[in-house]
Amino acid sequence: MNTSSRSLVLPAALPLDGGGVLPRVEIAYETYGTLAEDGSNAILLCHALTGDQYVASAHPLTGKPGWWERMVGPGKPIDTDRFHVICANVIGSCMGSTGPASLADDGQPYAMRFPVITIRDMVRAHVGLLDALGVERLHAVVGGSMGGMQALSLAANWPERAERVLVVASTSRHSAQNIGFHELGRQAIMADPRWQGGDYYAGETPDNGLAVARMAAHITYLSEEALTAKFGRNLQDREAKTFGFEADFQVESYLRYQGSGFTQRFDANSYLYITRAMDYFDLAEEHGGRLADAFANSAARFCLVSFDSDWLYPTAESRHVVHALNAAGAPVSFVELSAPHGHDSFLLDVPALDRVVEGFLK
Amino acid sequence: MNTSSRSLVLPAALPLDGGGVLPRVEIAYETYGTLAEDGSNAILLCHALTGDQYVASAHPLTGKPGWWERMVGPGKPIDTDRFHVICANVIGSCMGSTGPASLADDGQPYAMRFPVITIRDMVRAHVGLLDALGVERLHAVVGGSMGGMQALSLAANWPERAERVLVVASTSRHSAQNIGFHELGRQAIMADPRWQGGDYYAGETPDNGLAVARMAAHITYLSEEALTAKFGRNLQDREAKTFGFEADFQVESYLRYQGSGFTQRFDANSYLYITRAMDYFDLAEEHGGRLADAFANSAARFCLVSFDSDWLYPTAESRHVVHALNAAGAPVSFVELSAPHGHDSFLLDVPALDRVVEGFLK
């Protein structure tokens, strides 16, 4: 597969929803497959909260396979023999695109001086990247979870840029419960004394707080059924309970591992900024309070996919978007897939999803 | 109402499921109403994780009304004109009964030298209290959430001690998801540098970690629908988002308030020990792996109540207990009540619950 890791600096400062600008915006991105001469075969793939541009290539820090290798590649549902796939690290993140760890004009990391951004700001940077790459109109924009928010935002705010919009396990707005889980993660990070108001880049990082935030999030990514099937009340490498506070149960051990592993690849301040952008996301509010109006100028075809075991962004959230698209007269297909894994189903082995993705992108 | 606040020291050391003993066990308890001369009208009320003995009297630290004042009192569903209600602080807690903040033999707080206890250990202490009070047989044992676990444990292990067993919004075992949420709370506490391995009693307390633990738990106590109805995406005392990290949303402000308020009345080490006891709870495992066997010797009448919006201990958990009671041939009634508040429904205004409680205790 023709893979390329690159980054570029947008030619102009990026205006932000919060009122300010980001003066210098670098975008790190991966591409897979070859762009057709007429530029008609580009797919923008948008990543989730803790995702990155390494959708189908090994992560440079962890060495792990790309997060959607099962979906993206030659002959795969997003077929890189046919399509030119672009996946960019969102601004605010920490894998090469400008974020809180980047240096500000004074040569010091932004840290908490980084402006609070929105999902639309992330997409504005993506659009800047597409402009720089000469991709005027996408064959499709595709995303799961926060990636789906970006896909919806692109469809609503730059309706001429994508012919197809594929939104998996996502929502048009963050619920009170969604905000609550994010807020507890942020409080865990900020409670870590190593966070130091965000100015930790020269010293130790707030790994304890970030690990707790990740543990909380991870519970929400899996269904209760999936946790029970995977771990139940099984003990970890022992015959009996120890009557102590070690990780007696497999689920404890698993969550600790998820938490501590995460801190090796992710910046705590990025976690603050990206969760904030997600909490601020309310596509209807951006468009006068009526979600259908967000899609008034769209000529794209839409496909929404939800999972029956996803309690983070349950099917009702996708249906809410579908109803708005119906009201706007947009062509939309919608399917709720049955999969046991919860929200994480969009990343896992769900053959029905492969078929939906492949069929919709044809 | 005839109310009494007392405490007593059990006459003997308390053997523990973990193998050790607690040499000196103090039990702080409240009583309401008068004990009949034949001792036949006593009800043992068991409190939840962060509850206490102040079920129908003002909390001495917060001044707030008792946690079940709507249920317990003269003419109320648990009628103190008829019944003598006993509510004891569980061991491991911090409102007067022996726990990690209590002094060990060396005159220093136990802290993490306190033994890991189980739900059955808590109930063993309750039974010691009943012995000391001369209450041989309870009219009923009643509890919600962790209180329900205690009621089930008493029924299984001291089957002769209660004529009626009322279990509200509870479970016979902690699921992987339940354990996961508790583990993240424990990790938040232990990540707070003020925790200092539990030895914080002479200095500052790990309030930040405890507040994060409480925030996480609080989200699980409410349904998604309740959070949406109560807060939605409403902003807190402001007209627009601030593009900062203050509590813009009401739900953030609420959770921060819940977290910080909690630290003023609860000991972080107690939170560790009691959550551990709950995670260890598996009534079937205690009885050879078959839940019905736990109730083989019971002659009590049972009543199980669940709430349709409770996702912490969903109806399926109550039904699981009911099936076991059926298999054991025990008389049991079971009702799933419709209430929007989630797990917290058992503490809130649900008139149908009042009727069930009143009817069952007759």
XYZ file of C-alpha atoms in Angstrom:
724
model
C 0.000 0.000 0.000
C 1.259 3.451 -0.914
C 1.547 5.098 2.505
C 2.856 8.530 3.281
C 3.495 10.319 6.611
C 3.629 14.027 6.263
C 2.850 17.290 7.895
C 2.271 20.774 6.567
C 1.708 24.219 7.961
C -1.497 25.911 6.911
C -0.782 29.060 4.850
C -2.825 31.337 7.107
C -3.822 31.678 10.737
C -6.879 29.595 11.662
C -9.913 31.508 12.969
C -11.529 29.751 15.931
C -15.099 29.482 17.178
C -13.993 30.939 20.494
C -13.106 34.225 18.803
C -9.327 34.051 18.564
C -7.017 32.625 15.975
C -4.324 29.973 15.981
C -1.442 31.819 14.299
C 0.532 28.803 13.083
C -1.232 25.523 12.485
C 0.694 22.412 11.638
C -1.251 19.359 10.500
C 0.284 15.901 10.681
C -1.426 13.400 8.428
C -1.123 10.020 6.796
C -2.329 9.098 3.351
C -2.975 5.685 1.895
C -3.505 4.876 -1.783
C -3.068 7.187 -4.745
C -5.019 10.348 -5.441
C -6.723 10.164 -8.839
C -5.701 12.797 -11.352
C -9.123 14.392 -11.178
C -8.963 14.283 -7.372
C -12.280 12.450 -7.185
C -11.289 9.482 -5.042
C -10.260 11.089 -1.759
C -11.749 9.946 1.539
C -11.186 11.937 4.703
C -11.113 9.651 7.704
C -11.647 11.397 11.036
C -10.283 9.891 14.227
C -11.783 9.642 17.700
C -10.804 11.315 20.997
C -7.622 9.372 21.623
C -7.073 8.273 18.036
C -4.582 9.665 15.582
C -3.606 9.698 11.925
C -2.146 6.186 12.064
C -5.327 4.539 10.882
C -3.628 1.804 8.847
C 0.043 2.064 9.727
C 1.954 1.226 12.874
C 1.836 3.759 15.699
C 5.312 5.293 15.997
C 5.288 5.293 19.823
C 3.623 1.990 20.602
C 4.464 0.005 17.474
C 0.870 -1.261 17.479
C -1.079 -1.670 14.223
C -3.203 1.216 13.010
C -6.513 1.655 14.782
C -8.642 0.718 11.751
C -6.355 -1.631 9.830
C -9.188 -4.081 9.540
C -11.175 -1.467 7.599
C -8.552 0.407 5.550
C -6.195 -1.185 3.035
C -5.997 -2.901 -0.339
C -9.190 -4.851 -0.931
C -10.602 -3.841 2.445
C -13.939 -2.065 2.915
C -12.185 1.292 2.537
C -10.165 0.031 -0.398
C -6.878 1.849 -0.851
C -6.539 0.312 -4.323
C -9.448 2.556 -5.263
C -9.423 5.387 -2.760
C -6.931 7.925 -1.537
C -7.449 7.943 2.209
C -6.387 10.991 4.220
C -6.298 10.868 7.997
C -5.113 13.926 9.894
C -4.351 14.329 13.565
C -6.885 16.809 14.948
C -5.661 20.132 16.251
C -5.515 20.047 20.025
C -4.089 16.524 19.902
C -0.491 15.441 20.409
C 0.679 13.365 17.450
C 2.141 16.145 15.350
C -0.705 18.569 14.771
C -0.681 21.819 16.708
C -1.914 21.338 20.244
C -1.215 22.384 23.823
C 2.226 20.734 23.769
C 3.250 22.745 20.696
C 5.475 25.768 21.055
C 3.801 29.137 21.091
C 5.422 32.296 19.669
C 7.536 32.691 22.790
C 9.184 29.330 22.253
C 7.435 27.762 25.242
C 4.690 25.143 25.039
C 1.215 26.610 24.886
C 0.051 24.401 27.767
C -3.184 25.975 29.041
C -2.583 29.079 26.959
C -3.774 26.995 24.032
C -7.216 28.261 23.041
C -10.267 26.124 23.761
C -11.278 24.685 20.420
C -14.415 23.080 19.034
C -15.158 20.163 16.754
C -15.817 22.740 14.016
C -12.358 24.210 14.596
C -10.853 20.756 14.093
C -12.793 20.421 10.847
C -11.778 23.924 9.766
C -8.185 22.762 10.049
C -9.038 19.604 8.061
C -10.553 21.774 5.335
C -7.380 23.847 5.326
C -5.453 20.635 4.800
C -7.743 19.559 1.943
C -7.238 22.970 0.325
C -3.492 22.609 0.654
C -3.665 19.120 -0.857
C -5.838 20.322 -3.734
C -8.768 18.101 -2.751
C -11.799 20.146 -3.556
C -14.505 17.562 -3.127
C -14.248 14.356 -1.121
C -15.676 11.089 -2.290
C -16.594 10.709 1.368
C -15.930 11.857 4.884
C -15.961 8.989 7.368
C -15.697 8.885 11.136
C -16.626 6.975 14.257
C -17.338 8.480 17.664
C -15.678 11.927 17.718
C -14.741 11.222 14.108
C -18.454 11.057 13.347
C -18.942 14.465 14.953
C -16.305 15.845 12.590
C -18.016 14.212 9.612
C -21.344 15.782 10.627
C -19.684 19.143 11.199
C -18.071 19.061 7.779
C -21.392 18.158 6.158
C -23.152 20.994 7.977
C -20.580 23.735 7.612
C -18.801 22.886 4.360
C -21.635 21.109 2.558
C -19.967 21.288 -0.848
C -16.858 19.401 0.305
C -18.143 15.841 0.612
C -20.359 13.667 -1.581
C -20.900 11.062 1.107
C -20.985 11.300 4.880
C -20.578 8.152 6.951
C -21.116 8.518 10.689
C -20.575 5.531 12.982
C -21.443 5.323 16.702
C -21.691 9.042 17.120
C -23.991 11.884 18.096
C -24.905 15.434 17.143
C -24.525 16.645 20.721
C -23.009 15.590 24.008
C -25.497 14.549 26.659
C -25.302 15.503 30.332
C -23.997 12.012 31.091
C -21.341 12.309 28.357
C -20.257 15.651 29.806
C -20.258 14.183 33.301
C -17.849 11.393 32.413
C -15.536 13.827 30.657
C -15.656 16.272 33.525
C -14.634 13.600 35.998
C -11.700 12.735 33.736
C -10.649 16.360 33.578
C -10.935 16.719 37.341
C -8.783 13.613 37.791
C -6.075 15.158 35.591
C -6.266 18.572 37.223
C -6.169 16.978 40.690
C -2.821 15.388 39.884
C -0.207 17.699 41.464
C 2.115 16.952 38.552
C -0.377 18.683 36.277
C 0.768 22.023 37.724
C -1.807 24.101 35.900
C -0.728 22.417 32.673
C 2.928 23.523 32.877
C 4.477 20.093 33.186
C 6.298 19.760 29.892
C 9.729 20.308 31.396
C 9.224 17.755 34.158
C 7.093 14.815 35.199
C 3.748 14.368 33.515
C 0.418 13.900 35.343
C 0.234 10.218 34.530
C -1.795 9.221 37.564
C -4.595 11.626 36.787
C -4.561 10.805 33.092
C -4.686 7.075 33.858
C -7.764 7.552 36.050
C -9.421 9.596 33.299
C -8.680 6.840 30.810
C -10.031 4.150 33.130
C -13.302 6.034 33.481
C -13.575 6.516 29.735
C -12.707 2.913 29.055
C -15.600 1.649 31.153
C -17.940 3.742 29.009
C -16.521 2.281 25.805
C -17.553 -1.256 26.693
C -20.983 -2.639 27.367
C -21.786 -4.176 30.717
C -22.335 -7.429 28.810
C -18.934 -7.204 27.138
C -17.208 -6.639 30.475
C -19.079 -9.565 31.965
C -18.293 -11.831 29.019
C -14.641 -10.789 28.982
C -13.912 -10.714 32.711
C -16.951 -11.479 34.824
C -15.713 -11.837 38.386
C -12.634 -13.809 37.320
C -9.561 -13.408 39.444
C -6.238 -12.274 37.998
C -3.456 -14.862 38.248
C -4.586 -16.092 41.659
C -6.744 -18.784 43.157
C -8.464 -16.731 45.806
C -9.129 -13.169 46.828
C -6.164 -11.643 48.632
C -8.146 -9.463 51.040
C -6.010 -6.531 49.988
C -6.081 -3.729 47.460
C -4.078 -5.319 44.674
C -5.873 -5.995 41.387
C -7.565 -9.215 42.465
C -10.061 -9.129 39.629
C -9.138 -9.334 35.955
C -11.237 -6.277 35.211
C -9.190 -4.244 37.687
C -5.942 -5.418 36.159
C -7.260 -4.656 32.674
C -8.349 -1.129 33.567
C -5.054 -0.374 35.307
C -3.221 -1.588 32.213
C -5.417 0.528 29.945
C -4.816 3.548 32.129
C -1.067 3.262 32.458
C -0.507 2.272 28.817
C -2.403 5.313 27.652
C -0.135 7.745 29.470
C 2.797 6.624 27.333
C 1.216 7.895 24.148
C -1.087 10.733 25.073
C -0.704 14.232 26.454
C -2.877 15.103 29.449
C -3.539 18.651 28.271
C -4.677 17.315 24.896
C -7.120 15.136 26.795
C -8.508 18.231 28.490
C -8.876 20.197 25.253
C -10.348 17.436 23.128
C -12.887 16.348 25.751
C -13.876 20.010 26.086
C -14.401 20.279 22.335
C -16.621 17.191 22.430
C -18.642 18.510 25.362
C -19.165 21.793 23.529
C -20.416 19.939 20.459
C -24.076 20.638 19.723
C -24.668 20.823 16.010
C -28.231 22.105 16.375
C -27.170 24.949 18.643
C -24.627 26.036 16.020
C -27.465 26.342 13.528
C -30.127 28.280 15.364
C -31.339 25.425 17.549
C -32.889 23.194 14.864
C -30.750 20.266 13.797
C -32.439 19.939 10.385
C -31.273 23.465 9.569
C -27.672 22.302 9.964
C -28.175 20.201 6.837
C -30.259 22.676 4.832
C -27.531 23.245 2.240
C -26.284 19.701 2.041
C -26.324 17.741 -1.178
C -24.480 14.765 0.297
C -25.704 11.245 0.873
C -25.591 10.171 4.483
C -25.187 6.869 6.238
C -25.581 6.522 9.990
C -24.600 3.400 11.907
C -25.198 2.703 15.582
C -24.631 -0.344 17.771
C -27.302 -1.816 20.001
C -24.892 -2.250 22.924
C -23.411 1.282 22.749
C -24.559 3.138 25.844
C -22.177 6.070 25.351
C -23.809 7.205 22.095
C -26.878 5.023 21.987
C -28.961 4.382 18.887
C -31.398 7.115 19.874
C -28.675 9.685 19.179
C -28.151 8.399 15.648
C -31.893 8.250 15.095
C -32.125 11.868 16.201
C -29.670 12.815 13.442
C -31.529 10.677 10.910
C -34.810 12.408 11.720
C -33.145 15.786 11.186
C -31.722 14.630 7.864
C -35.155 13.385 6.857
C -36.612 16.755 7.785
C -33.937 18.426 5.658
C -34.783 16.151 2.738
C -31.318 14.620 2.642
C -30.812 11.073 1.364
C -29.905 8.960 4.371
C -29.614 5.324 5.232
C -29.507 4.171 8.815
C -28.767 0.882 10.449
C -28.489 -0.247 14.037
C -26.063 -3.147 14.114
C -26.105 -5.828 16.741
C -22.689 -6.199 18.348
C -21.824 -7.071 21.918
C -18.839 -4.795 22.515
C -20.540 -1.494 23.305
C -19.216 1.766 21.888
C -15.910 0.132 20.964
C -17.786 -2.020 18.438
C -16.862 0.472 15.728
C -13.197 -0.469 16.166
C -13.680 -4.203 16.577
C -14.546 -7.204 14.463
C -18.102 -6.552 13.308
C -18.402 -7.970 9.773
C -21.780 -6.280 9.265
C -20.079 -2.910 9.673
C -17.539 -3.834 7.001
C -20.366 -4.572 4.586
C -22.174 -1.319 5.373
C -19.005 0.735 4.927
C -18.019 -0.995 1.696
C -21.490 -0.714 0.238
C -21.958 2.925 1.117
C -18.623 4.025 -0.346
C -19.196 2.324 -3.717
C -40.437 10.244 67.649
C -38.411 8.468 70.291
C -34.874 8.733 68.865
C -31.679 7.559 70.438
C -28.030 7.912 69.354
C -25.791 5.408 70.962
C -22.778 3.266 70.517
C -21.570 0.111 72.149
C -18.523 -2.099 72.082
C -19.115 -5.722 71.159
C -18.270 -8.052 74.046
C -15.859 -10.146 71.980
C -13.451 -9.821 69.100
C -15.123 -10.117 65.698
C -13.929 -12.960 63.449
C -13.544 -11.846 59.838
C -13.986 -13.609 56.500
C -10.404 -12.707 55.600
C -9.136 -14.887 58.445
C -8.243 -12.364 61.121
C -10.234 -10.760 63.889
C -11.128 -7.215 64.813
C -10.184 -7.117 68.488
C -12.359 -4.205 69.569
C -15.489 -3.381 67.624
C -17.511 -0.312 68.402
C -20.893 0.042 66.749
C -22.565 3.435 66.492
C -26.280 3.226 65.896
C -29.521 5.122 65.986
C -32.868 3.767 67.057
C -36.324 5.129 66.371
C -39.518 4.070 68.099
C -39.904 1.793 71.099
C -38.916 -1.836 71.329
C -41.904 -4.001 72.261
C -41.596 -5.941 75.500
C -41.495 -9.214 73.600
C -38.890 -7.733 71.232
C -41.006 -8.619 68.205
C -41.162 -5.254 66.467
C -37.537 -4.541 65.637
C -36.492 -3.655 62.098
C -32.838 -3.537 61.137
C -32.259 -0.936 58.455
C -28.995 -1.300 56.543
C -27.367 1.690 54.910
C -25.621 2.055 51.561
C -21.964 2.697 50.698
C -21.809 6.309 51.795
C -24.807 6.198 54.094
C -24.806 6.060 57.862
C -26.986 5.444 60.886
C -28.752 8.805 60.589
C -31.636 7.406 58.612
C -34.299 9.655 60.117
C -32.378 12.196 62.149
C -30.182 15.102 61.143
C -26.630 14.288 60.130
C -24.309 15.648 62.845
C -21.718 16.950 60.352
C -23.871 18.332 57.560
C -27.059 19.139 59.472
C -28.997 17.625 56.587
C -32.112 15.494 57.213
C -31.712 11.743 57.538
C -31.255 9.873 54.287
C -34.606 8.054 54.467
C -36.735 10.497 56.450
C -39.445 10.159 53.854
C -39.650 6.439 54.634
C -39.014 6.219 58.395
C -41.047 7.990 61.075
C -44.426 8.104 62.780
C -47.126 7.139 60.292
C -44.586 6.660 57.523
C -44.123 3.418 55.555
C -41.636 2.199 58.166
C -43.836 3.376 60.992
C -41.922 4.202 64.146
C -45.196 4.259 66.075
C -45.291 0.517 65.475
C -41.709 -0.516 64.863
C -38.428 -0.158 66.663
C -36.005 0.776 63.898
C -32.306 0.105 64.398
C -29.769 1.538 61.980
C -26.076 0.929 62.629
C -23.066 2.405 60.926
C -21.271 -0.457 59.172
C -17.810 -1.430 60.320
C -15.230 0.024 57.955
C -17.183 3.272 57.791
C -16.430 6.555 59.548
C -19.456 7.701 61.527
C -18.611 6.095 64.848
C -18.302 2.400 64.100
C -14.837 0.903 63.999
C -13.105 1.616 60.725
C -9.750 2.586 59.259
C -9.796 5.939 61.069
C -10.267 4.215 64.438
C -7.348 3.779 66.778
C -5.625 0.428 66.783
C -4.046 -1.091 69.877
C -0.970 1.088 69.466
C -3.033 4.247 69.784
C -2.547 5.182 66.125
C -5.270 5.065 63.451
C -5.479 1.727 61.684
C -5.331 3.394 58.277
C -4.433 0.645 55.791
C -3.615 -1.754 58.627
C -7.385 -2.137 58.964
C -8.310 -5.586 57.683
C -10.165 -5.927 54.407
C -13.718 -6.763 55.363
C -16.707 -8.229 53.550
C -20.402 -7.554 53.507
C -20.811 -10.636 55.702
C -18.357 -9.142 58.210
C -20.501 -6.013 58.368
C -23.555 -8.160 59.009
C -21.679 -10.212 61.611
C -21.126 -6.958 63.479
C -24.824 -6.088 63.097
C -25.742 -9.471 64.555
C -23.407 -8.756 67.450
C -25.270 -5.524 67.987
C -28.641 -7.281 67.897
C -27.361 -9.779 70.450
C -26.210 -6.949 72.683
C -29.596 -5.250 72.333
C -31.462 -8.466 73.110
C -33.154 -8.591 69.719
C -33.323 -12.243 68.870
C -35.553 -12.142 65.841
C -36.203 -9.153 63.630
C -39.606 -8.296 62.272
C -37.623 -7.405 59.143
C -34.248 -6.539 57.750
C -34.431 -3.797 55.137
C -31.849 -2.260 52.868
C -31.250 -0.528 49.551
C -28.141 -0.868 47.398
C -25.313 -2.048 49.681
C -27.974 -2.188 52.405
C -29.753 -4.787 50.290
C -26.566 -6.835 50.108
C -26.457 -6.836 53.899
C -30.099 -7.877 54.087
C -29.421 -10.784 51.711
C -26.302 -11.743 53.634
C -28.196 -11.778 56.918
C -30.930 -13.914 55.372
C -28.386 -16.370 53.984
C -26.025 -16.620 56.930
C -28.272 -15.984 59.940
C -31.558 -17.279 58.535
C -33.231 -17.451 61.932
C -32.713 -13.752 62.668
C -35.265 -12.110 60.369
C -38.880 -12.875 59.520
C -38.931 -10.581 56.504
C -36.201 -9.508 54.113
C -36.719 -6.421 51.963
C -34.085 -5.746 49.325
C -34.300 -2.607 47.187
C -32.180 -1.781 44.124
C -29.498 -4.285 44.974
C -27.690 -7.370 43.745
C -26.304 -10.677 44.956
C -22.921 -10.003 43.329
C -20.895 -7.171 41.903
C -20.549 -7.228 38.122
C -17.341 -6.482 36.218
C -18.699 -3.023 35.421
C -19.547 -2.407 39.089
C -16.026 -3.437 40.054
C -14.592 -1.249 37.303
C -16.295 1.889 38.556
C -15.165 1.184 42.123
C -11.628 0.452 41.031
C -11.377 3.762 39.215
C -12.564 5.515 42.372
C -9.967 3.705 44.453
C -7.243 4.562 41.960
C -8.300 8.209 42.075
C -7.950 8.211 45.867
C -4.652 6.365 45.863
C -3.286 8.697 43.149
C -3.832 11.692 45.426
C -0.412 12.387 46.992
C -2.179 13.430 50.189
C -3.384 9.862 50.537
C 0.165 8.850 51.547
C -0.544 5.146 51.669
C -3.507 5.901 53.915
C -1.504 7.627 56.655
C -3.055 11.061 56.327
C -4.964 11.361 59.582
C -2.495 13.776 61.169
C -2.447 16.076 58.148
C -4.321 16.995 55.015
C -6.821 14.521 53.650
C -6.913 13.257 50.044
C -9.952 15.328 49.162
C -9.166 15.695 45.469
C -8.997 11.966 44.888
C -12.048 11.274 47.024
C -14.014 13.945 45.150
C -13.167 12.353 41.800
C -14.222 8.947 43.146
C -17.512 10.434 44.293
C -18.113 12.137 40.949
C -17.650 8.837 39.146
C -19.998 7.054 41.528
C -22.559 9.804 41.325
C -22.857 9.462 37.561
C -23.671 5.794 38.059
C -26.384 6.611 40.595
C -28.438 8.592 38.104
C -29.958 7.490 34.845
C -28.936 9.146 31.604
C -32.552 10.295 31.322
C -32.482 11.819 34.805
C -29.291 13.718 34.069
C -30.784 14.967 30.808
C -34.044 15.982 32.465
C -32.245 17.674 35.352
C -29.416 19.385 33.490
C -29.436 18.631 29.777
C -26.844 20.915 28.228
C -27.904 23.890 30.354
C -25.206 26.372 31.226
C -24.426 27.303 34.822
C -25.089 30.972 35.672
C -23.925 32.200 32.291
C -25.358 33.122 28.927
C -22.721 31.517 26.735
C -19.888 29.046 26.859
C -16.726 30.611 28.247
C -14.257 28.647 26.095
C -12.375 27.750 29.247
C -12.286 24.950 31.783
C -14.627 26.383 34.392
C -17.861 24.518 35.041
C -19.780 25.925 32.071
C -22.435 23.239 32.221
C -24.794 22.714 35.153
C -23.940 19.031 35.223
C -20.262 19.877 35.734
C -21.059 22.266 38.535
C -23.363 19.695 40.137
C -20.775 16.927 40.024
C -18.045 19.188 41.419
C -20.395 20.158 44.236
C -21.244 16.523 44.924
C -17.564 15.640 44.954
C -16.362 18.418 47.214
C -19.323 18.207 49.585
C -18.725 14.527 50.095
C -15.154 15.015 51.312
C -16.443 16.966 54.299
C -18.294 13.997 55.699
C -16.501 10.894 54.509
C -13.151 9.267 55.100
C -11.190 8.271 51.983
C -9.875 5.055 53.525
C -13.427 4.052 54.453
C -14.319 4.545 50.809
C -11.547 2.136 49.842
C -12.599 -0.528 52.344
C -16.328 -0.382 51.753
C -16.043 -0.427 47.955
C -13.715 -3.415 48.327
C -16.265 -5.212 50.472
C -18.924 -4.590 47.827
C -16.678 -5.803 45.009
C -15.945 -8.972 46.962
C -19.665 -9.619 47.460
C -20.844 -12.732 45.667
C -23.466 -14.523 47.709
C -23.487 -17.602 45.467
C -19.733 -18.039 45.740
C -20.035 -17.953 49.529
C -22.419 -20.897 49.305
C -20.723 -23.307 46.964
C -21.491 -21.460 43.739
C -25.268 -21.922 43.635
C -27.251 -18.914 44.780
C -30.315 -20.956 45.711
C -28.202 -22.826 48.255
C -27.578 -19.546 50.053
C -31.245 -19.532 51.008
C -31.653 -23.246 51.725
C -32.194 -22.708 55.445
C -34.284 -19.591 55.211
C -37.802 -19.396 56.578
C -38.176 -15.696 55.874
C -40.473 -13.954 53.441
C -38.652 -11.928 50.824
C -39.492 -8.856 48.825
C -37.267 -7.599 46.027
C -37.701 -4.212 44.390
C -35.837 -2.880 41.366
C -36.158 0.281 39.293
C -36.434 0.253 35.526
C -33.958 3.138 35.149
C -31.305 1.689 37.486
C -28.306 0.746 35.343
C -25.975 0.183 38.308
C -27.972 -2.758 39.692
C -30.447 -3.372 36.892
C -33.645 -5.362 37.241
C -31.931 -8.482 35.889
C -29.862 -8.625 39.087
C -32.965 -8.630 41.273
C -34.611 -11.177 39.021
C -31.551 -13.384 39.401
C -32.054 -13.340 43.174
C -35.762 -13.995 42.809
C -35.111 -17.049 40.648
C -32.732 -18.385 43.278
C -35.321 -17.806 46.007
C -37.902 -19.589 43.873
C -35.516 -22.488 43.451
C -35.036 -22.554 47.211
C -38.800 -22.591 47.740
C -38.783 -19.315 49.628
C -41.832 -17.037 49.581
C -40.876 -13.993 47.543
C -42.589 -11.074 45.920
C -40.855 -9.022 43.297
C -41.678 -5.763 41.602
C -39.866 -3.606 39.099
C -40.961 -0.036 39.706
C -40.939 2.623 37.060
C -39.011 5.666 38.236
C -36.861 8.036 36.230
C -34.026 8.686 38.666
C -31.842 5.619 38.140
C -30.276 3.842 41.089
C -30.931 6.807 43.372
C -34.656 6.135 42.982
C -34.591 4.149 46.213
C -33.758 7.348 48.104
C -36.092 9.670 46.227
C -39.774 10.384 45.960
C -41.263 7.218 44.481
C -44.704 6.759 46.073
C -45.006 3.238 44.664
C -41.968 2.250 46.725
C -43.626 3.618 49.859
C -46.639 1.421 49.222
C -44.521 -1.679 48.610
C -42.482 -1.118 51.776
C -45.528 -0.405 53.922
C -47.414 -3.383 52.560
C -44.578 -5.837 52.969
C -43.834 -4.848 56.567
C -47.442 -5.240 57.734
